[in-house]
Short mmCIF file of C-alpha atoms and ligand atoms in Angstrom, two decimals:
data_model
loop_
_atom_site.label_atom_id
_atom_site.label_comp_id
_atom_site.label_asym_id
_atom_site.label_seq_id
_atom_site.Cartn_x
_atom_site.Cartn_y
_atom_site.Cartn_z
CA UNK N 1 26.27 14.72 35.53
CA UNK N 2 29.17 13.33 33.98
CA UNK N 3 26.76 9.99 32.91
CA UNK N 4 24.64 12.67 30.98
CA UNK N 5 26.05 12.68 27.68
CA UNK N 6 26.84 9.50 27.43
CA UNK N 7 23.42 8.46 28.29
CA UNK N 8 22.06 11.30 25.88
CA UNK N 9 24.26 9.50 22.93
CA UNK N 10 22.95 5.54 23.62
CA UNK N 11 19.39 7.12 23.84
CA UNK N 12 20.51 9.32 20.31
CA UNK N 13 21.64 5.94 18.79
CA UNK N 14 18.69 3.91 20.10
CA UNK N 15 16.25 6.15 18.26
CA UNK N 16 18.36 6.32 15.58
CA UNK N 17 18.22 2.77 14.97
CA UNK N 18 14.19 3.26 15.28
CA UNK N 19 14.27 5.58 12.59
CA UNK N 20 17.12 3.70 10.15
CA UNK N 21 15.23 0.30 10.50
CA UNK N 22 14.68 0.43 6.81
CA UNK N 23 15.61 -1.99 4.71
CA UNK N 24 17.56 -1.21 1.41
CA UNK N 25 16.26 -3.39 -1.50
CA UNK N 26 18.75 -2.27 -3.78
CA UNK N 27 21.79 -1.99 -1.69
CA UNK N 28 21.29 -6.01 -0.44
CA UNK N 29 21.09 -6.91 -4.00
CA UNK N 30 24.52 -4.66 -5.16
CA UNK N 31 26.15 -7.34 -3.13
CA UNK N 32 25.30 -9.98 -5.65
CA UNK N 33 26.52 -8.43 -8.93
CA UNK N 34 24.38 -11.52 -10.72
CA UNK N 35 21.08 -10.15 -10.14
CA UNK N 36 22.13 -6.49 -11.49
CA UNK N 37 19.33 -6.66 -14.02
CA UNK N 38 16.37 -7.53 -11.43
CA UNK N 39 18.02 -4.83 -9.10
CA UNK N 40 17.97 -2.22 -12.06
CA UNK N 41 14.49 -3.19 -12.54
CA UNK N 42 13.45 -2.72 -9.36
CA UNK N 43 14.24 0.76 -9.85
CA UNK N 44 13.51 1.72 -12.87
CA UNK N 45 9.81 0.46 -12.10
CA UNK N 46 9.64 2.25 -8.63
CA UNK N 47 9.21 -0.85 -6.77
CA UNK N 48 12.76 -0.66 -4.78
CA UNK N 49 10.61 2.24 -3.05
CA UNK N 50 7.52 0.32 -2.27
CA UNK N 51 9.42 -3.15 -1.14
CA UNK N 52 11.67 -0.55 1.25
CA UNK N 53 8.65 1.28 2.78
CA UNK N 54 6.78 -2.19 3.38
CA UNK N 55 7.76 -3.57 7.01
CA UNK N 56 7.42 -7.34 5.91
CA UNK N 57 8.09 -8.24 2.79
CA UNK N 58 9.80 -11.80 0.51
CA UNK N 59 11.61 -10.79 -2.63
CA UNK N 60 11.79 -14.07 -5.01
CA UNK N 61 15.01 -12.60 -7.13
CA UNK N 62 15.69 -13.99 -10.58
CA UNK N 63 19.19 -13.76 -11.38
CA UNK N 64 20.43 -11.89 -14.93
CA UNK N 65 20.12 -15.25 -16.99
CA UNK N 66 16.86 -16.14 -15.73
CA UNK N 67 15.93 -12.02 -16.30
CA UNK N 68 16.79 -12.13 -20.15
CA UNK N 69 13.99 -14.38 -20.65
CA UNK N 70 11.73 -11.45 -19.07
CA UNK N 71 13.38 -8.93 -21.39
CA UNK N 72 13.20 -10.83 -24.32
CA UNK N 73 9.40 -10.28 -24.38
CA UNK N 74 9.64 -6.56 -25.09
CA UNK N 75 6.73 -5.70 -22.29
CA UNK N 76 6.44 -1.69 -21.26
CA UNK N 77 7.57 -0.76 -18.07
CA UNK N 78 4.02 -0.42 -16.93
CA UNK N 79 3.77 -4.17 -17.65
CA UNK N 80 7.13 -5.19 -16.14
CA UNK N 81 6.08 -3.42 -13.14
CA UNK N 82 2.81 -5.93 -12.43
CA UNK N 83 5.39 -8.69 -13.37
CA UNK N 84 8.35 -7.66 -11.52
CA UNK N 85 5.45 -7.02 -8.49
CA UNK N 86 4.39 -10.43 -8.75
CA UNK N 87 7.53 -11.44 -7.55
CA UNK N 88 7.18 -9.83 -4.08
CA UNK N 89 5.33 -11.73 -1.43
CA UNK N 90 3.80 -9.46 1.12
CA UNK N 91 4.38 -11.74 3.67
CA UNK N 92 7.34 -13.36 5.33
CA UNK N 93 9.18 -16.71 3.97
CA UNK N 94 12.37 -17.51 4.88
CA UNK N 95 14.36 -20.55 3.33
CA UNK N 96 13.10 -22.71 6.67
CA UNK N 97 9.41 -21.38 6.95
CA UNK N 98 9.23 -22.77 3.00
CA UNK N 99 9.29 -26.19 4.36
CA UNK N 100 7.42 -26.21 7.09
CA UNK N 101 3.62 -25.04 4.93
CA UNK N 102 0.95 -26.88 6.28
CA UNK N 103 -0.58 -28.94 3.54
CA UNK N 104 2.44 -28.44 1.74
CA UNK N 105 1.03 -25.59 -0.58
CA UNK N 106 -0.23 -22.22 0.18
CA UNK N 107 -0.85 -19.16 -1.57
CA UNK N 108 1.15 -15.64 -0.79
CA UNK N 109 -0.22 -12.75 -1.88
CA UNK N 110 1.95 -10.27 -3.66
CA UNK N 111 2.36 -6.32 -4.27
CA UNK N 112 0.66 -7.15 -7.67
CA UNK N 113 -2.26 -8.24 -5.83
CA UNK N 114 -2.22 -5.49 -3.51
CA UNK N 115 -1.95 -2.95 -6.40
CA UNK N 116 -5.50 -3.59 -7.26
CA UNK N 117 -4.42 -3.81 -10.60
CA UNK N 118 -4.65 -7.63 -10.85
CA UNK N 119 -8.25 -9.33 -11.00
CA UNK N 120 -9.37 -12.58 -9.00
CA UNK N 121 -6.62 -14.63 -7.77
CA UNK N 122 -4.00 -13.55 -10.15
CA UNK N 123 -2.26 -12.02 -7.64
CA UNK N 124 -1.41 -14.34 -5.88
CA UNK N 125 1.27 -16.78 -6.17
CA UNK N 126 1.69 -20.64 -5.67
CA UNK N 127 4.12 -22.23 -2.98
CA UNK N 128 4.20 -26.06 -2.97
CA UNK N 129 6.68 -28.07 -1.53
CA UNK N 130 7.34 -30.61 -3.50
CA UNK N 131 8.88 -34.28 -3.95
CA UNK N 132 12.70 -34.46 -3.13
CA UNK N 133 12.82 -31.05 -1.20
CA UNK N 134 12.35 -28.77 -3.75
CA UNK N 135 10.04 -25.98 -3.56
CA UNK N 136 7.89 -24.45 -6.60
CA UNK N 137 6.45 -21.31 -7.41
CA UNK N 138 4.13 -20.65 -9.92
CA UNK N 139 0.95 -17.70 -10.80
CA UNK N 140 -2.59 -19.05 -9.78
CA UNK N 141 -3.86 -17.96 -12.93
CA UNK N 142 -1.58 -19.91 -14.89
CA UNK N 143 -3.27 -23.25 -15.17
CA UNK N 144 -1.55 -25.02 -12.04
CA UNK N 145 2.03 -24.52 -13.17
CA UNK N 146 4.63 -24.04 -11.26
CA UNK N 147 7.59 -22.44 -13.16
CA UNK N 148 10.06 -21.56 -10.75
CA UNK N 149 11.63 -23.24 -8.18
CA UNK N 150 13.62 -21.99 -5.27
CA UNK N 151 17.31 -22.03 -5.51
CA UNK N 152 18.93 -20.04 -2.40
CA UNK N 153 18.44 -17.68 -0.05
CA UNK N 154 20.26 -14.17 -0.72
CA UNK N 155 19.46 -12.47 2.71
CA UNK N 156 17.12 -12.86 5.52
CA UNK N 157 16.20 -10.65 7.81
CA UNK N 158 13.70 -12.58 9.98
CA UNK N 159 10.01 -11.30 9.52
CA UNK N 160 11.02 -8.24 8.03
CA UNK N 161 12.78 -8.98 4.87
CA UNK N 162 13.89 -12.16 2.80
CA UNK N 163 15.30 -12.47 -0.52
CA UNK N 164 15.41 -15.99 -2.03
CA UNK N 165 16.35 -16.41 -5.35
CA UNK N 166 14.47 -18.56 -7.60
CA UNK N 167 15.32 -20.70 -11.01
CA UNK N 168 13.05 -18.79 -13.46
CA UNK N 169 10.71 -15.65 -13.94
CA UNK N 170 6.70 -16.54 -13.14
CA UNK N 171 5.05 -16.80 -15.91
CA UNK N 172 1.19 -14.57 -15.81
CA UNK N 173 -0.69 -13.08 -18.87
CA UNK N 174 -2.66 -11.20 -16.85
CA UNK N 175 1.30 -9.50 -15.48
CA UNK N 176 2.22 -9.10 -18.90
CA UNK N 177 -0.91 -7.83 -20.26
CA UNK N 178 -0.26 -4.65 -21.92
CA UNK N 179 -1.20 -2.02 -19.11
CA UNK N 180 -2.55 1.38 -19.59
CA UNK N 181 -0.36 4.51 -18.89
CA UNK N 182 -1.26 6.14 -15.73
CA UNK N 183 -2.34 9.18 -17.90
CA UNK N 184 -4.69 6.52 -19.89
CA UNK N 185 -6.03 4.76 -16.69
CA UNK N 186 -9.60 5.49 -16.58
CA UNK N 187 -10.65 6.90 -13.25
CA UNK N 188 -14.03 6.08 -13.34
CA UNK N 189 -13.45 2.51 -14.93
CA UNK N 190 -11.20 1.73 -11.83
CA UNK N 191 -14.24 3.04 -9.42
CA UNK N 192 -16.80 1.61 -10.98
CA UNK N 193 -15.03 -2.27 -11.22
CA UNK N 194 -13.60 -2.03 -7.35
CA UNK N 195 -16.99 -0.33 -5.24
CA UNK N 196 -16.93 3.14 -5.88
CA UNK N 197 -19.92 3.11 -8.33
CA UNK N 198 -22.02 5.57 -6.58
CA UNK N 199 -19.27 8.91 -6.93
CA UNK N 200 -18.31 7.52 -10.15
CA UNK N 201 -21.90 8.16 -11.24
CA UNK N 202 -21.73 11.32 -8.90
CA UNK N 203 -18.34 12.61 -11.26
CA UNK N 204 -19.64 11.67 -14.83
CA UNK N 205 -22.76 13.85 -13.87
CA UNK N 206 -20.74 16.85 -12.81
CA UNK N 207 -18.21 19.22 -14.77
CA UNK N 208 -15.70 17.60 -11.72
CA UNK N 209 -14.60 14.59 -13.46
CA UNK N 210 -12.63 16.59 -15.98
CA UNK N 211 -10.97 18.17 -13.37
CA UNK N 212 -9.63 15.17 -11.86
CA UNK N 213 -8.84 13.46 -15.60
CA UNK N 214 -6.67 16.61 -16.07
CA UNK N 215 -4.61 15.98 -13.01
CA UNK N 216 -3.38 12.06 -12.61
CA UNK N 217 -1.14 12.80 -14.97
CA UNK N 218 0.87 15.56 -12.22
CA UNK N 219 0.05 13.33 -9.25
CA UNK N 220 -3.91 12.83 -7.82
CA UNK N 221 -5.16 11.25 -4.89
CA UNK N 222 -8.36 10.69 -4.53
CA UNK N 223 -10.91 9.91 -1.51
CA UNK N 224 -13.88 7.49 -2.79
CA UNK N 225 -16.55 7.36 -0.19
CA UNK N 226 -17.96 3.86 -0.17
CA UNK N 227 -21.40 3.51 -2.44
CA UNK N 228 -23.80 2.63 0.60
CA UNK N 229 -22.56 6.16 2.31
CA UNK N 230 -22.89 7.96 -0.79
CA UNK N 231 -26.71 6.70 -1.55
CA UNK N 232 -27.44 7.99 2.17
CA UNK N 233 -26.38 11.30 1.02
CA UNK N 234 -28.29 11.59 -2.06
CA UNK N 235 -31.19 13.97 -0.45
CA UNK N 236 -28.16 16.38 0.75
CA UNK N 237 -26.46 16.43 -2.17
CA UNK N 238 -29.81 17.30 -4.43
CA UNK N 239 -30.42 20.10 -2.13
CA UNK N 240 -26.79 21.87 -3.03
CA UNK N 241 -26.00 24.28 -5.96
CA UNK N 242 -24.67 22.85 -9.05
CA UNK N 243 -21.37 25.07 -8.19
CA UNK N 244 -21.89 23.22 -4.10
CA UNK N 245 -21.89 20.19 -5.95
CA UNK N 246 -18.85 20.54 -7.92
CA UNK N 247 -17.21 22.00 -5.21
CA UNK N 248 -17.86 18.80 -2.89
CA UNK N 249 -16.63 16.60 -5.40
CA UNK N 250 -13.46 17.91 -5.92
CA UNK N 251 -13.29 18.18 -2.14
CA UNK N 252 -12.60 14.46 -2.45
CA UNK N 253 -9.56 15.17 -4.85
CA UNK N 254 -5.90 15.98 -4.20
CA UNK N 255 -4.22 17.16 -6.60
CA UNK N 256 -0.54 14.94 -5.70
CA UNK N 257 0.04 11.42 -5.15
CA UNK N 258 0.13 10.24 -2.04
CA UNK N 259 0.93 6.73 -0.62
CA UNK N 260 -0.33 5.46 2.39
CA UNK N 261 3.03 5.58 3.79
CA UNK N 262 3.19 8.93 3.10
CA UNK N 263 -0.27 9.79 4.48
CA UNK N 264 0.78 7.71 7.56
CA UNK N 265 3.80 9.91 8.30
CA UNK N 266 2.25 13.26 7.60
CA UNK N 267 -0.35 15.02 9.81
CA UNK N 268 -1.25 18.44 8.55
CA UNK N 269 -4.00 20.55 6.31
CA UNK N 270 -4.11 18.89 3.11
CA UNK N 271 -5.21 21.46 -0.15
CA UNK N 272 -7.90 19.68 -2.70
CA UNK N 273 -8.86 20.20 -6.19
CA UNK N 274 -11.67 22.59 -4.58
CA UNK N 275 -9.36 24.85 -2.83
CA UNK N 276 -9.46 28.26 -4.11
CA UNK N 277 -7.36 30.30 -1.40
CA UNK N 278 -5.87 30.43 1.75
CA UNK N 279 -7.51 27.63 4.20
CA UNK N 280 -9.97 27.03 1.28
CA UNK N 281 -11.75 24.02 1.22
CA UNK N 282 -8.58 21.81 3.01
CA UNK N 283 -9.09 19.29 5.71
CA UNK N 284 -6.66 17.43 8.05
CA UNK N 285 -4.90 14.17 7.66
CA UNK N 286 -4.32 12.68 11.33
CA UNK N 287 -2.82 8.96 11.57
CA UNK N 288 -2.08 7.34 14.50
CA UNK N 289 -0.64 4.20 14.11
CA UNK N 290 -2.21 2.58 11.14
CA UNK N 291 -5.04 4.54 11.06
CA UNK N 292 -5.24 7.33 8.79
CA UNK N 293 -8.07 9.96 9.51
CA UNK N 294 -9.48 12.91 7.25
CA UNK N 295 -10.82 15.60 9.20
CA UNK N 296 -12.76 18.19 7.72
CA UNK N 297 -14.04 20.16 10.94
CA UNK N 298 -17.74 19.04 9.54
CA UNK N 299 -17.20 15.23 9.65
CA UNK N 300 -13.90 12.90 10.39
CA UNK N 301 -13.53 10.25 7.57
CA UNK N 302 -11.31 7.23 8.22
CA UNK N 303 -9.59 5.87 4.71
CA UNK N 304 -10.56 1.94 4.84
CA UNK N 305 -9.19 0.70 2.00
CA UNK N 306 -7.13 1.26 -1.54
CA UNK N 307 -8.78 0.52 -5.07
CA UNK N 308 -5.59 1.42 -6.77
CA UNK N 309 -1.81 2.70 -6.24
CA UNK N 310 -0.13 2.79 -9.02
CA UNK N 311 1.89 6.35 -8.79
CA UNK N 312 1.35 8.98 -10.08
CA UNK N 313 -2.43 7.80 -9.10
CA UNK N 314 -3.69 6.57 -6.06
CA UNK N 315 -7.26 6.50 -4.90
CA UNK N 316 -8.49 5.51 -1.31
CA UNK N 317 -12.02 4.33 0.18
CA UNK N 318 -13.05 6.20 3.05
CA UNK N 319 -16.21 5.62 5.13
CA UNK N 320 -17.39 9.14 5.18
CA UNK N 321 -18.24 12.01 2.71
CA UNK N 322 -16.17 14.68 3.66
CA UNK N 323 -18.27 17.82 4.22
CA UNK N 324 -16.43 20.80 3.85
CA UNK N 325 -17.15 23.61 6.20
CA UNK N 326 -17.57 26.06 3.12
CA UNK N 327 -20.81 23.81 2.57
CA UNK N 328 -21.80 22.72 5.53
CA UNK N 329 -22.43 23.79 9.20
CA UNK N 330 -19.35 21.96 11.64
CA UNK N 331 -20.48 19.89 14.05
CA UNK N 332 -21.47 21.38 17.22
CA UNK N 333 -20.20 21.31 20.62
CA UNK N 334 -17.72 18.74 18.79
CA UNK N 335 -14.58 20.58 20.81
CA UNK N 336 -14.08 17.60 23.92
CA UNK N 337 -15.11 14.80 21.85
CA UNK N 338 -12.00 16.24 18.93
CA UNK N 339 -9.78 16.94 21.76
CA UNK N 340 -10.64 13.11 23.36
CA UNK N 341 -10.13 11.55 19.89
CA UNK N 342 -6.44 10.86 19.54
CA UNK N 343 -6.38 9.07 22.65
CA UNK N 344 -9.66 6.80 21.91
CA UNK N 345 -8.27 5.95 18.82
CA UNK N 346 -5.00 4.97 20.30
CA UNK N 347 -6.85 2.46 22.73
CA UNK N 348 -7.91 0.56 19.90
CA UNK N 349 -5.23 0.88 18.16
CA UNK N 350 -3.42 -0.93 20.67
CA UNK N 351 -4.96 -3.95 20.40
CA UNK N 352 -2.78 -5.07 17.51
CA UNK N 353 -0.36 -5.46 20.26
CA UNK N 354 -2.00 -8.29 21.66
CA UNK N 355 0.29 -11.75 21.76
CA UNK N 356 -1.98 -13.80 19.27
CA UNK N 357 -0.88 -11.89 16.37
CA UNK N 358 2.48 -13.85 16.38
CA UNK N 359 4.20 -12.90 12.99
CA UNK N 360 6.50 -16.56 13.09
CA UNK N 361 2.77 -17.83 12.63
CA UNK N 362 1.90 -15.73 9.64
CA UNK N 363 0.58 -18.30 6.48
CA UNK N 364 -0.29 -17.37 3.45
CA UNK N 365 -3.57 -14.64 4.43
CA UNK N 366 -5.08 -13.35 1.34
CA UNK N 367 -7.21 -10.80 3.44
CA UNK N 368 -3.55 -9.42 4.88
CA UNK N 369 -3.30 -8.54 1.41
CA UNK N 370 -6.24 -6.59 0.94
CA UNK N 371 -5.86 -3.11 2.81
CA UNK N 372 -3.17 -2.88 5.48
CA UNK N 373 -2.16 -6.57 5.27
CA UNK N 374 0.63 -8.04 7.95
CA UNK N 375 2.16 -4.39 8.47
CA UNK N 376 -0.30 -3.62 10.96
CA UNK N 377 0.72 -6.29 13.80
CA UNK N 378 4.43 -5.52 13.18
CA UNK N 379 4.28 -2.15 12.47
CA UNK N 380 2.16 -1.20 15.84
CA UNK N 381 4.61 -3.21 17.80
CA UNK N 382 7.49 -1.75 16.65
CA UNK N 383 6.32 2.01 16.83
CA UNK N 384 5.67 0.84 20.51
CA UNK N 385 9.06 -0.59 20.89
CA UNK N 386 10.42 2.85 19.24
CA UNK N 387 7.88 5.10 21.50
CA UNK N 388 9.11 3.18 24.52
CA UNK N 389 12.36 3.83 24.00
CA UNK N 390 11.58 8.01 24.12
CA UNK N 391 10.30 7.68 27.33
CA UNK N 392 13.53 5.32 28.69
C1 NAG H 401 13.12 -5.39 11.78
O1 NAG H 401 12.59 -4.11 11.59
C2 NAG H 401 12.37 -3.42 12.80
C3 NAG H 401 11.74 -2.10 12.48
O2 NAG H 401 10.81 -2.21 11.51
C4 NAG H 401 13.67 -3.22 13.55
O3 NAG H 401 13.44 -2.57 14.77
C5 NAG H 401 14.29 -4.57 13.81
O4 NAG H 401 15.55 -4.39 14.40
C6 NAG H 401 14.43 -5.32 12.52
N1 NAG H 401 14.90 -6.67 12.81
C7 NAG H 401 16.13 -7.00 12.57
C8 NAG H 401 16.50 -8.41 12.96
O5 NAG H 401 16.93 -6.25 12.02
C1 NAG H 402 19.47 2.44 -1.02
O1 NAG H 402 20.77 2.11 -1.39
C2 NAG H 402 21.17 2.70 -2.63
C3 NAG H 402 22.53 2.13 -3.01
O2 NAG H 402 23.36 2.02 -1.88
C4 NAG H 402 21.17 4.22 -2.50
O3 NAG H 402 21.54 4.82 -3.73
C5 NAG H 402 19.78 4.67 -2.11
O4 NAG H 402 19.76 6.05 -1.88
C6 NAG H 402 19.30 3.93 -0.86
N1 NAG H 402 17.91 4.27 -0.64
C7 NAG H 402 17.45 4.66 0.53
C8 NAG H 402 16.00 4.96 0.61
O5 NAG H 402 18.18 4.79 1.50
C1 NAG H 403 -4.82 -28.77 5.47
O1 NAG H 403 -4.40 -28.65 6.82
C2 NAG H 403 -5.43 -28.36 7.72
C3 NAG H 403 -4.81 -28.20 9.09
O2 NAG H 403 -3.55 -27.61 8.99
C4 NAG H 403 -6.47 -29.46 7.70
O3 NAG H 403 -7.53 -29.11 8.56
C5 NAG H 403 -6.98 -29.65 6.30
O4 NAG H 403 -7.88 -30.73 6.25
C6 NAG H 403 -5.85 -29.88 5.35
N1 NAG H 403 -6.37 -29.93 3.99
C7 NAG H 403 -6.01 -30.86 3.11
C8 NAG H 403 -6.63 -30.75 1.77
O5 NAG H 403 -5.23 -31.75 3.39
C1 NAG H 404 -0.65 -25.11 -6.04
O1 NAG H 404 -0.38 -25.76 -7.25
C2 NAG H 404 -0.33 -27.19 -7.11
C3 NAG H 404 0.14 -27.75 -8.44
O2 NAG H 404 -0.65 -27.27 -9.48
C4 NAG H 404 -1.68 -27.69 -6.67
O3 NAG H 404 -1.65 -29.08 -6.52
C5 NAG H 404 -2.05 -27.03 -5.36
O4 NAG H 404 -3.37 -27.42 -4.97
C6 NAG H 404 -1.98 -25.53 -5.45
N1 NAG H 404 -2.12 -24.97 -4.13
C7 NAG H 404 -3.05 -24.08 -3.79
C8 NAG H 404 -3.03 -23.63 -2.38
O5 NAG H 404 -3.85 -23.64 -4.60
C1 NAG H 405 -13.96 5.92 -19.13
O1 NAG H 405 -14.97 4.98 -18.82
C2 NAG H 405 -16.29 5.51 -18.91
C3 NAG H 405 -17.26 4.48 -18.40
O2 NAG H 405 -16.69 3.21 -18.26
C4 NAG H 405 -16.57 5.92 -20.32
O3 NAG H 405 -17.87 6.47 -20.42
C5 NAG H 405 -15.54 6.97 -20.76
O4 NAG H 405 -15.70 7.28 -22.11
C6 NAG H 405 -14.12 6.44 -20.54
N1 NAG H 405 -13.20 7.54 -20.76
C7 NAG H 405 -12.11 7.39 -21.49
C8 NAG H 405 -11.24 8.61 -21.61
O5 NAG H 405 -11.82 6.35 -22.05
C1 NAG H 406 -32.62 21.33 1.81
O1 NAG H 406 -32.53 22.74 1.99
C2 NAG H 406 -33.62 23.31 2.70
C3 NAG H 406 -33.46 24.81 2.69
O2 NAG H 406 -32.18 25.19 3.00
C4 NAG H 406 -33.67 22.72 4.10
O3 NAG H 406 -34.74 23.23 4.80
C5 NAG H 406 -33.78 21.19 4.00
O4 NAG H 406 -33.73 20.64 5.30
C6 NAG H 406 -32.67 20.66 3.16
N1 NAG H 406 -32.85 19.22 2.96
C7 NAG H 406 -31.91 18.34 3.24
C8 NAG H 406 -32.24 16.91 2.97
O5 NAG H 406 -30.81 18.64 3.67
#
């Protein structure tokens, strides 16, 4: 009995230290007063958020001198964000790991790349180790230079976090290029260049689109079905009312941002641009693990992939049109399949566990970068290390 409480505290701490595994962007780089500008930056840009919710992550810090340059050329914040985003590797490179690249050069991608808002490989950034130890870092889509080379490492916390600081900003015009406002970002531009061509076409037809122009500027998130989905569906979709139409299309818009990580950590009835009243044309967002499902009571959509995050807009593929039930007949007899769900999805979810995915081996992976990237491995592990521990 007299065990109880002190076993009830090391289990308290133990979860604790699940749930504080965060890293702190901004508070490693207050301990090195010479990169106060980059840290600054970092916030004023929103990317101290984004680098603390990512799980594995390499931070390639410019010190103040070397961030004057990058001030110098006068760029919005909107462009200093796809710069400053260049300069974080979503992937893993400690000091050691940048010696040992096979070939001697690889390619990281970066949270620029994984944006969406970069094109081709200008996300992506250049590691070569060069002649006489040095290491260089430059933009693929500037011409094969390498402007940068690494100076020291700042902090590493293996796998999870590294900050190295290098000599000099990256140079990219596609970074600097002047970028649109979120309130001027097109919607239907962005869905039309990255897949989502078919409800693009869907929107412009329909009184909807206006809708969802009038709300990025408060926060929208938006659920593209992929094109080959939507084409199936044409038939359907003729056969509704030009007010069931509408209706369905706004179904696919919610009107505040949300980032995956935030979808990811919140299960519950979402409202859309449709809803008009109590329980009115929601669904419900369901993640396990990595995977985030939509569930309508009609259909259960499963978001595959993001065209663009760039807050206060996000929008999502999903693999699925989601039905609402105000439209549509729910699926029948669909009761101990739902109820079975959760569990079958947590069976293959568990693969990601399995002991080839060894994160010391992670190179360079530009498909990491594209959806969940090298999150998934990690991140499954550890919310099986953290579940574990609640059933010690
Ligand atoms: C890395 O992060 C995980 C959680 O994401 C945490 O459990 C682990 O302790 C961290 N590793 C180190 C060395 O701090
Ligand atoms: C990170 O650290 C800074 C400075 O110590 C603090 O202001 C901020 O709230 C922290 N952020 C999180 C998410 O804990
Ligand atoms: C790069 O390394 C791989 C094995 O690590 C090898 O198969 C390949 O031929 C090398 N490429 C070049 C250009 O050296
Ligand atoms: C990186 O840049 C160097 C120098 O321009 C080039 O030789 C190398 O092939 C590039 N590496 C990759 C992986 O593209
Ligand atoms: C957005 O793009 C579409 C098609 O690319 C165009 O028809 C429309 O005028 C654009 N809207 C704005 C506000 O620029
Ligand atoms: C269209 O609606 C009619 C009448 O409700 C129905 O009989 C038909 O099956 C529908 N067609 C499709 C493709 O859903």
């Amino acid at each position: 009995m007299q065990h109880f409480p002190v076993f009830t505290v090391s289990i308290l701490l133990l979860l604790l230290s699940c749930a504080t595994h965060a890293h702190n962007i901004t508070r490693i780089l207050a301990k090195h007063p010479e990169f106060s500008t980059f840290n600054h930056y970092l916030t004023v840009t929103h990317l101290a958020g984004e680098i603390n919710r990512r799980q594995t992550i390499t931070v390639l810090a410019v010190d103040n001198a070397g961030m004057s340059d990058l001030l110098a050329k006068r760029l919005s914040v909107y462009a200093l964000k796809n710069v400053l985003s260049l300069h974080v590797l979503v992937d893993y490179f400690g000091a050691k790991k940048l010696h040992q690249i096979n070939n001697r050069t690889a390619l990281s991608a970066t949270m620029f790349q994984a944006t969406g808002a970069a094109s081709g490989t200008a996300g992506f950034i250049n590691i070569t180790d060069l002649k006489g130890g040095k290491v260089g870092f430059g933009s693929e889509d500037n011409n094969g230079n390498l402007d940068a080379v690494f100076v020291k490492s700042l902090e590493e916390v293996p796998y999870n976090i590294s900050v190295l600081q290098i000599s000099h900003i990256i140079n990219s015009a596609e970074a600097e290029a002047p970028t649109a406002e979120p309130s001027q970002l097109n919607l239907t531009t962005i869905m039309l260049k990255q897949g989502c061509k078919a409800f693009a076409d869907l929107l412009m037809a329909s009184g909807a689109k206006k809708t969802f122009d009038q709300n990025i500027d408060g926060g929208l998130t938006v659920f593209c079905p992929s094109d080959d989905v939507i084409n199936g569906f044409a038939a359907k979709y003729k056969n509704l009312t030009a007010k069931g139409k509408e209706a369905l299309l706004l179904y696919h818009g919610v009107p505040v941002y949300q980032s995956m990580q935030m979808l990811k950590s919140n299960n519950g009835a979402m409202n859309t641009l449709a809803t008009d009243g109590a329980n009115k044309y929601d669904f419900t967002v369901q993640n396990d693990g990595e995977e985030v499902t939509l569930e309508t009571k009609v259909v259960t959509a499963r978001v595959t992939g993001t065209l663009i995050d760039e807050e206060p807009l996000v929008v999502y593929k999903i693999n699925k049109i989601l039905l609402p039930r105000e439209l549509f007949k729910a699926a029948p007899a669909a009761s101990p399949a739902k109820a079975a769900s959760p569990k079958a999805a947590a069976a293959d979810s568990s693969e990601a566990d399995s002991p080839e995915s060894d994160p010391a081996d992670q190179t360079a992976d530009q498909n990491r970068a594209i959806g969940f990237d090298g999150e998934k491995v990690v991140g499954t592990v550890l919310l099986s290390l953290c579940l574990g521990l609640l059933f010690v």
